[in-house]
Amino acid sequence: MGDSAFVEGPFANTPTVKHVYTNKFSLDAPVLVMKGPIGSRYIYPIIEGTYEGGSDYPNCEGTVHGPSADWALGHVDGSGVTLDVRLICRTPSGATSYATAVGKSARDAKDPTMSVVSTAAVFEAADEDTKWMNNKILVGCGKKWGSSIEVVYYELLHGSGSAVDTYNLKMDYAFSMKFSVGGSASVPNGPTGSKTISHEISGGFKGGKGSPKFYGTIQGPGTYSERTLPEGHEGVCLDVKLIFNLPSGASISVTLTGRRTKIEGFPTRKSTVNTSAVFEVGDDAKDFKYLNNKIYHGIGTKEGNTLSLDYYEVNAKS
């Protein structure tokens, strides 16, 4: 199956969205670690913030507290900035949860005093009213101006949400991938749940109409890791490292972070998968180095040992 010919995406219709919450916070002056081995660190302590429930999740609300920060990384080649945000969130009832958001930041082409922020967020929550978020990965679209950031978070899904135009969003289909996993080993009931790791990965990827040259095979080395949350929590967390092999012989590193949820009414071996995708592209694939400053949001299925995923770039309309 290691061939892009097997990938005729998109595999499903354009996804719909649900508005989960809007996150607002203020930043303190950054701590700078300049020109390190992988780039420059801009560590912004978060002074204070809020999150307000969206139209589809009106009760998802609370405040953001320290110690919270954005551990941003300026790429060593100057191509952009990768965001690594860690938030301590507290509900009106006092329940605390931990959120992490990875993403990209780029200057707004129309207003250089602003930056466009694109992220994907995941959660660790224990309270009965908030632990449903443990099995979500959310799409974030926002802006930074001065020391203030506002990011609106959405759930990406098929069928039961609203069209992206409802929320003034632009969703562009980017590429699809399909791959199978095997050679698995399990670690049952570990400190963070039960983990299964697969190291045999084979498949292909293919870009959309705007990227006809972006295609190739997915072939090891790589890892596909599933972590089933412990008793009392629902969900399966995905951590995937892939190598995209281009026809030119160049390789691209791809990291997927995601969640897997069983599809009700279908066989137990079929489930919905949502992930984010970030890339590391070197000089031997210069035509695709723009991927280094993108984050893509994927949705699809896992049936048996095979995953079929469509990826989109999601932004607020300017």
Short mmCIF file of C-alpha atoms in Angstrom, two decimals:
data_model
loop_
_atom_site.label_atom_id
_atom_site.label_comp_id
_atom_site.label_asym_id
_atom_site.label_seq_id
_atom_site.Cartn_x
_atom_site.Cartn_y
_atom_site.Cartn_z
CA MET A 1 0.00 0.00 0.00
CA GLY A 2 3.04 2.31 -0.01
CA ASP A 3 1.84 4.30 -3.01
CA SER A 4 0.00 7.60 -3.50
CA ALA A 5 -2.15 5.86 -6.14
CA PHE A 6 -4.16 4.46 -3.24
CA VAL A 7 -4.98 8.00 -2.06
CA GLU A 8 -7.91 9.49 -3.96
CA GLY A 9 -9.00 12.12 -1.48
CA PRO A 10 -10.89 13.80 -0.20
CA PHE A 11 -12.44 10.67 1.28
CA ALA A 12 -15.50 12.52 2.62
CA ASN A 13 -17.46 15.75 2.19
CA THR A 14 -16.16 19.06 3.54
CA PRO A 15 -16.36 18.98 7.34
CA THR A 16 -18.68 21.12 9.43
CA VAL A 17 -17.77 22.96 12.63
CA LYS A 18 -19.05 23.73 16.11
CA HIS A 19 -17.98 26.81 18.05
CA VAL A 20 -16.62 25.58 21.39
CA TYR A 21 -15.14 28.68 23.06
CA THR A 22 -13.22 31.92 22.57
CA ASN A 23 -9.91 32.32 24.42
CA LYS A 24 -8.59 35.80 25.34
CA PHE A 25 -5.45 36.50 27.31
CA SER A 26 -2.73 39.09 27.92
CA LEU A 27 1.00 38.49 27.68
CA ASP A 28 3.83 39.80 29.84
CA ALA A 29 7.19 40.81 28.38
CA PRO A 30 9.00 37.77 26.93
CA VAL A 31 12.03 35.97 28.26
CA LEU A 32 14.41 35.57 25.33
CA VAL A 33 16.76 32.67 24.59
CA MET A 34 18.25 33.75 21.29
CA LYS A 35 19.93 31.70 18.56
CA GLY A 36 19.81 28.34 20.32
CA PRO A 37 20.49 25.04 18.55
CA ILE A 38 16.95 24.79 17.12
CA GLY A 39 16.09 28.49 16.93
CA SER A 40 15.22 31.35 19.25
CA ARG A 41 12.85 30.98 22.20
CA TYR A 42 10.35 33.72 23.00
CA ILE A 43 8.78 32.73 26.32
CA TYR A 44 5.73 34.86 27.04
CA PRO A 45 4.22 34.54 30.56
CA ILE A 46 0.43 34.84 30.43
CA ILE A 47 -0.80 37.42 32.92
CA GLU A 48 -4.51 36.69 32.84
CA GLY A 49 -7.21 35.45 30.53
CA THR A 50 -10.68 34.07 29.97
CA TYR A 51 -12.45 31.52 27.83
CA GLU A 52 -16.09 32.06 26.93
CA GLY A 53 -18.38 29.32 25.64
CA GLY A 54 -19.39 29.41 22.01
CA SER A 55 -22.86 29.07 20.56
CA ASP A 56 -22.63 25.26 20.52
CA TYR A 57 -21.05 24.91 24.01
CA PRO A 58 -22.36 27.93 26.01
CA ASN A 59 -21.34 26.43 29.38
CA CYS A 60 -17.68 26.03 28.42
CA GLU A 61 -16.35 29.05 30.30
CA GLY A 62 -13.78 30.07 32.85
CA THR A 63 -10.54 31.93 33.50
CA VAL A 64 -6.87 31.41 32.67
CA HIS A 65 -4.32 31.53 35.50
CA GLY A 66 -0.56 31.30 36.04
CA PRO A 67 1.69 29.52 35.64
CA SER A 68 0.67 29.72 31.99
CA ALA A 69 2.91 30.71 29.11
CA ASP A 70 3.61 30.54 25.39
CA TRP A 71 6.99 28.90 24.70
CA ALA A 72 7.24 30.19 21.13
CA LEU A 73 10.11 29.04 18.91
CA GLY A 74 11.49 31.16 16.08
CA HIS A 75 12.66 28.78 13.36
CA VAL A 76 16.42 28.59 12.94
CA ASP A 77 16.04 29.26 9.19
CA GLY A 78 13.88 32.35 9.82
CA SER A 79 10.84 30.82 8.11
CA GLY A 80 8.36 31.49 10.91
CA VAL A 81 7.31 30.90 14.51
CA THR A 82 5.95 27.74 16.14
CA LEU A 83 3.67 28.26 19.14
CA ASP A 84 3.67 26.03 22.22
CA VAL A 85 1.06 27.35 24.64
CA ARG A 86 0.42 25.83 28.09
CA LEU A 87 -2.67 27.07 29.98
CA ILE A 88 -4.09 26.51 33.45
CA CYS A 89 -7.87 26.90 33.13
CA ARG A 90 -10.42 27.20 35.93
CA THR A 91 -14.22 26.93 35.69
CA PRO A 92 -16.62 29.11 37.72
CA SER A 93 -17.08 26.13 40.09
CA GLY A 94 -13.32 26.03 40.76
CA ALA A 95 -12.40 22.94 38.70
CA THR A 96 -8.95 23.18 37.13
CA SER A 97 -7.85 21.77 33.77
CA TYR A 98 -4.70 21.91 31.66
CA ALA A 99 -4.73 22.89 28.00
CA THR A 100 -1.92 22.81 25.45
CA ALA A 101 -2.04 24.46 22.04
CA VAL A 102 0.52 24.05 19.27
CA GLY A 103 0.45 26.12 16.14
CA LYS A 104 1.92 28.80 13.94
CA SER A 105 2.08 32.58 13.94
CA ALA A 106 2.65 34.82 10.92
CA ARG A 107 2.41 38.56 10.29
CA ASP A 108 -0.93 39.70 8.91
CA ALA A 109 -0.33 40.65 5.27
CA LYS A 110 -2.85 43.51 5.51
CA ASP A 111 -1.77 44.82 8.93
CA PRO A 112 1.86 44.19 9.96
CA THR A 113 1.08 45.28 13.54
CA MET A 114 -0.94 42.06 13.91
CA SER A 115 -0.09 38.38 13.67
CA VAL A 116 -2.41 35.63 12.45
CA VAL A 117 -2.51 32.70 14.89
CA SER A 118 -3.46 29.13 13.89
CA THR A 119 -3.44 26.40 16.53
CA ALA A 120 -4.72 22.99 17.63
CA ALA A 121 -5.63 22.49 21.29
CA VAL A 122 -5.92 19.40 23.53
CA PHE A 123 -6.91 19.07 27.18
CA GLU A 124 -6.38 17.26 30.47
CA ALA A 125 -9.43 17.55 32.72
CA ALA A 126 -10.79 15.53 35.64
CA ASP A 127 -13.96 17.34 36.68
CA GLU A 128 -17.21 15.66 35.59
CA ASP A 129 -18.33 18.85 33.84
CA THR A 130 -15.16 19.30 31.77
CA LYS A 131 -13.56 15.89 31.16
CA TRP A 132 -15.54 15.48 27.93
CA MET A 133 -12.83 17.76 26.50
CA ASN A 134 -10.16 15.07 27.00
CA ASN A 135 -11.32 13.40 23.79
CA LYS A 136 -11.36 16.56 21.65
CA ILE A 137 -8.73 18.24 19.52
CA LEU A 138 -9.87 21.72 18.59
CA VAL A 139 -9.10 24.05 15.69
CA GLY A 140 -8.00 27.54 16.74
CA CYS A 141 -8.16 30.69 14.57
CA GLY A 142 -7.14 34.07 15.96
CA LYS A 143 -4.90 37.11 16.06
CA LYS A 144 -2.24 38.72 18.24
CA TRP A 145 -1.91 42.46 18.53
CA GLY A 146 0.52 43.98 21.00
CA SER A 147 0.35 41.96 24.20
CA SER A 148 -3.18 40.64 23.57
CA ILE A 149 -4.27 37.39 21.92
CA GLU A 150 -7.76 36.22 20.96
CA VAL A 151 -8.27 32.74 19.51
CA VAL A 152 -11.64 31.19 18.63
CA TYR A 153 -11.78 27.39 18.95
CA TYR A 154 -13.93 25.06 16.88
CA GLU A 155 -14.64 21.36 16.73
CA LEU A 156 -14.21 19.80 13.29
CA LEU A 157 -16.70 17.04 12.46
CA HIS A 158 -18.84 15.45 9.79
CA GLY A 159 -22.56 15.94 9.64
CA SER A 160 -23.80 17.49 12.86
CA GLY A 161 -22.17 20.93 12.83
CA SER A 162 -22.63 24.15 10.87
CA ALA A 163 -21.12 25.21 7.56
CA VAL A 164 -17.86 27.12 7.96
CA ASP A 165 -19.46 30.25 6.48
CA THR A 166 -21.66 30.43 9.57
CA TYR A 167 -18.61 31.50 11.55
CA ASN A 168 -16.89 33.48 8.77
CA LEU A 169 -14.24 30.79 8.31
CA LYS A 170 -12.32 29.72 5.24
CA MET A 171 -11.55 25.99 4.95
CA ASP A 172 -9.21 24.94 2.14
CA TYR A 173 -8.64 21.29 1.32
CA ALA A 174 -4.88 20.63 1.33
CA PHE A 175 -4.10 16.90 1.05
CA SER A 176 -5.12 13.38 2.06
CA MET A 177 -3.20 10.43 3.42
CA LYS A 178 -3.96 6.76 3.81
CA PHE A 179 -1.75 4.33 5.67
CA SER A 180 -1.81 1.02 7.53
CA VAL A 181 -0.03 0.18 10.77
CA GLY A 182 1.37 -3.09 12.10
CA GLY A 183 4.15 -4.59 14.16
CA SER A 184 2.49 -3.52 17.41
CA ALA A 185 3.55 -3.86 21.03
CA SER A 186 1.40 -2.97 24.07
CA VAL A 187 2.05 -1.50 27.51
CA PRO A 188 -1.16 -2.17 29.50
CA ASN A 189 -2.20 -0.01 32.45
CA GLY A 190 0.85 2.24 32.47
CA PRO A 191 1.08 5.51 34.45
CA THR A 192 -0.82 7.46 31.78
CA GLY A 193 -3.13 4.68 30.57
CA SER A 194 -2.66 1.73 28.25
CA LYS A 195 -0.40 2.30 25.25
CA THR A 196 -0.05 0.48 21.94
CA ILE A 197 2.87 1.36 19.66
CA SER A 198 3.14 0.31 16.01
CA HIS A 199 6.34 0.68 14.00
CA GLU A 200 5.37 -0.81 10.64
CA ILE A 201 3.73 1.95 8.60
CA SER A 202 2.93 1.87 4.90
CA GLY A 203 0.79 4.12 2.73
CA GLY A 204 0.66 7.21 0.57
CA PHE A 205 -0.29 10.90 0.46
CA LYS A 206 -1.56 13.21 -2.26
CA GLY A 207 -2.18 16.97 -2.41
CA GLY A 208 -5.32 18.70 -3.61
CA LYS A 209 -5.78 20.64 -6.86
CA GLY A 210 -3.59 23.48 -5.58
CA SER A 211 -0.66 21.14 -4.85
CA PRO A 212 -0.50 18.61 -7.72
CA LYS A 213 3.24 17.95 -7.12
CA PHE A 214 2.74 17.09 -3.46
CA TYR A 215 2.42 13.32 -3.47
CA GLY A 216 4.40 10.25 -2.56
CA THR A 217 4.68 7.31 -0.20
CA ILE A 218 4.55 6.86 3.54
CA GLN A 219 7.12 4.29 4.54
CA GLY A 220 9.14 3.76 7.72
CA PRO A 221 10.85 4.67 9.89
CA GLY A 222 7.89 5.92 11.88
CA THR A 223 5.75 5.29 14.94
CA TYR A 224 2.01 5.17 15.52
CA SER A 225 1.10 5.35 19.21
CA GLU A 226 -2.37 5.05 20.77
CA ARG A 227 -2.90 5.77 24.46
CA THR A 228 -6.24 4.66 25.92
CA LEU A 229 -7.16 6.88 28.84
CA PRO A 230 -7.50 5.21 32.26
CA GLU A 231 -10.79 4.16 33.82
CA GLY A 232 -13.14 7.06 34.41
CA HIS A 233 -12.03 8.89 31.25
CA GLU A 234 -13.13 8.27 27.68
CA GLY A 235 -10.90 8.53 24.68
CA VAL A 236 -7.85 7.39 22.78
CA CYS A 237 -4.94 9.80 22.28
CA LEU A 238 -2.81 9.55 19.13
CA ASP A 239 0.86 10.48 18.74
CA VAL A 240 2.16 9.72 15.25
CA LYS A 241 5.53 10.30 13.56
CA LEU A 242 5.59 9.75 9.79
CA ILE A 243 8.04 10.11 6.91
CA PHE A 244 6.62 11.41 3.62
CA ASN A 245 8.83 10.25 0.73
CA LEU A 246 8.69 12.46 -2.36
CA PRO A 247 9.34 11.18 -5.91
CA SER A 248 12.53 13.31 -5.94
CA GLY A 249 13.96 11.18 -3.13
CA ALA A 250 13.58 13.91 -0.49
CA SER A 251 11.88 13.09 2.80
CA ILE A 252 9.57 15.20 4.97
CA SER A 253 8.95 14.64 8.68
CA VAL A 254 5.30 14.83 9.76
CA THR A 255 3.94 14.86 13.32
CA LEU A 256 0.27 14.09 13.99
CA THR A 257 -1.45 14.71 17.32
CA GLY A 258 -5.00 13.51 17.64
CA ARG A 259 -7.93 11.75 19.18
CA ARG A 260 -9.86 8.64 18.14
CA THR A 261 -13.54 8.02 18.94
CA LYS A 262 -15.61 4.90 18.23
CA ILE A 263 -18.42 5.43 15.73
CA GLU A 264 -21.68 4.41 17.35
CA GLY A 265 -23.63 1.84 15.36
CA PHE A 266 -20.57 0.69 13.39
CA PRO A 267 -18.35 -2.31 14.05
CA THR A 268 -15.97 -1.83 16.97
CA ARG A 269 -13.02 -1.69 14.59
CA LYS A 270 -14.23 1.54 12.92
CA SER A 271 -13.76 4.93 14.54
CA THR A 272 -13.52 8.65 13.83
CA VAL A 273 -10.08 10.26 13.92
CA ASN A 274 -9.25 13.96 14.32
CA THR A 275 -5.66 15.17 14.21
CA SER A 276 -3.41 18.14 13.66
CA ALA A 277 -0.40 17.89 11.33
CA VAL A 278 2.85 19.86 11.42
CA PHE A 279 5.84 19.45 9.11
CA GLU A 280 9.62 19.68 9.07
CA VAL A 281 10.88 20.27 5.53
CA GLY A 282 14.54 20.70 4.59
CA ASP A 283 16.43 22.29 1.71
CA ASP A 284 16.18 19.12 -0.41
CA ALA A 285 12.44 19.81 -0.76
CA LYS A 286 12.49 23.60 -1.17
CA ASP A 287 9.22 23.71 -3.11
CA PHE A 288 7.45 22.53 0.03
CA LYS A 289 9.25 24.54 2.73
CA TYR A 290 6.11 26.67 3.09
CA LEU A 291 4.72 23.71 5.05
CA ASN A 292 7.06 24.57 7.93
CA ASN A 293 4.84 27.52 8.80
CA LYS A 294 1.49 25.77 8.44
CA ILE A 295 -0.70 23.67 10.70
CA TYR A 296 -3.31 21.44 9.10
CA HIS A 297 -6.40 19.90 10.65
CA GLY A 298 -7.38 16.37 9.72
CA ILE A 299 -10.54 14.33 9.96
CA GLY A 300 -11.23 10.80 8.82
CA THR A 301 -11.59 7.21 9.97
CA LYS A 302 -9.63 4.27 11.26
CA GLU A 303 -11.00 0.93 10.14
CA GLY A 304 -9.08 -2.07 11.33
CA ASN A 305 -5.44 -1.07 10.98
CA THR A 306 -5.96 1.45 8.15
CA LEU A 307 -6.39 5.21 8.53
CA SER A 308 -7.90 7.46 5.82
CA LEU A 309 -7.54 11.17 6.60
CA ASP A 310 -8.34 14.46 4.83
CA TYR A 311 -6.48 17.63 5.87
CA TYR A 312 -7.59 21.24 5.70
CA GLU A 313 -6.16 24.67 6.37
CA VAL A 314 -8.66 26.63 8.45
CA ASN A 315 -8.52 30.42 8.87
CA ALA A 316 -10.82 33.29 9.72
CA LYS A 317 -11.87 35.24 6.65
CA SER A 318 -10.15 38.62 6.51
#
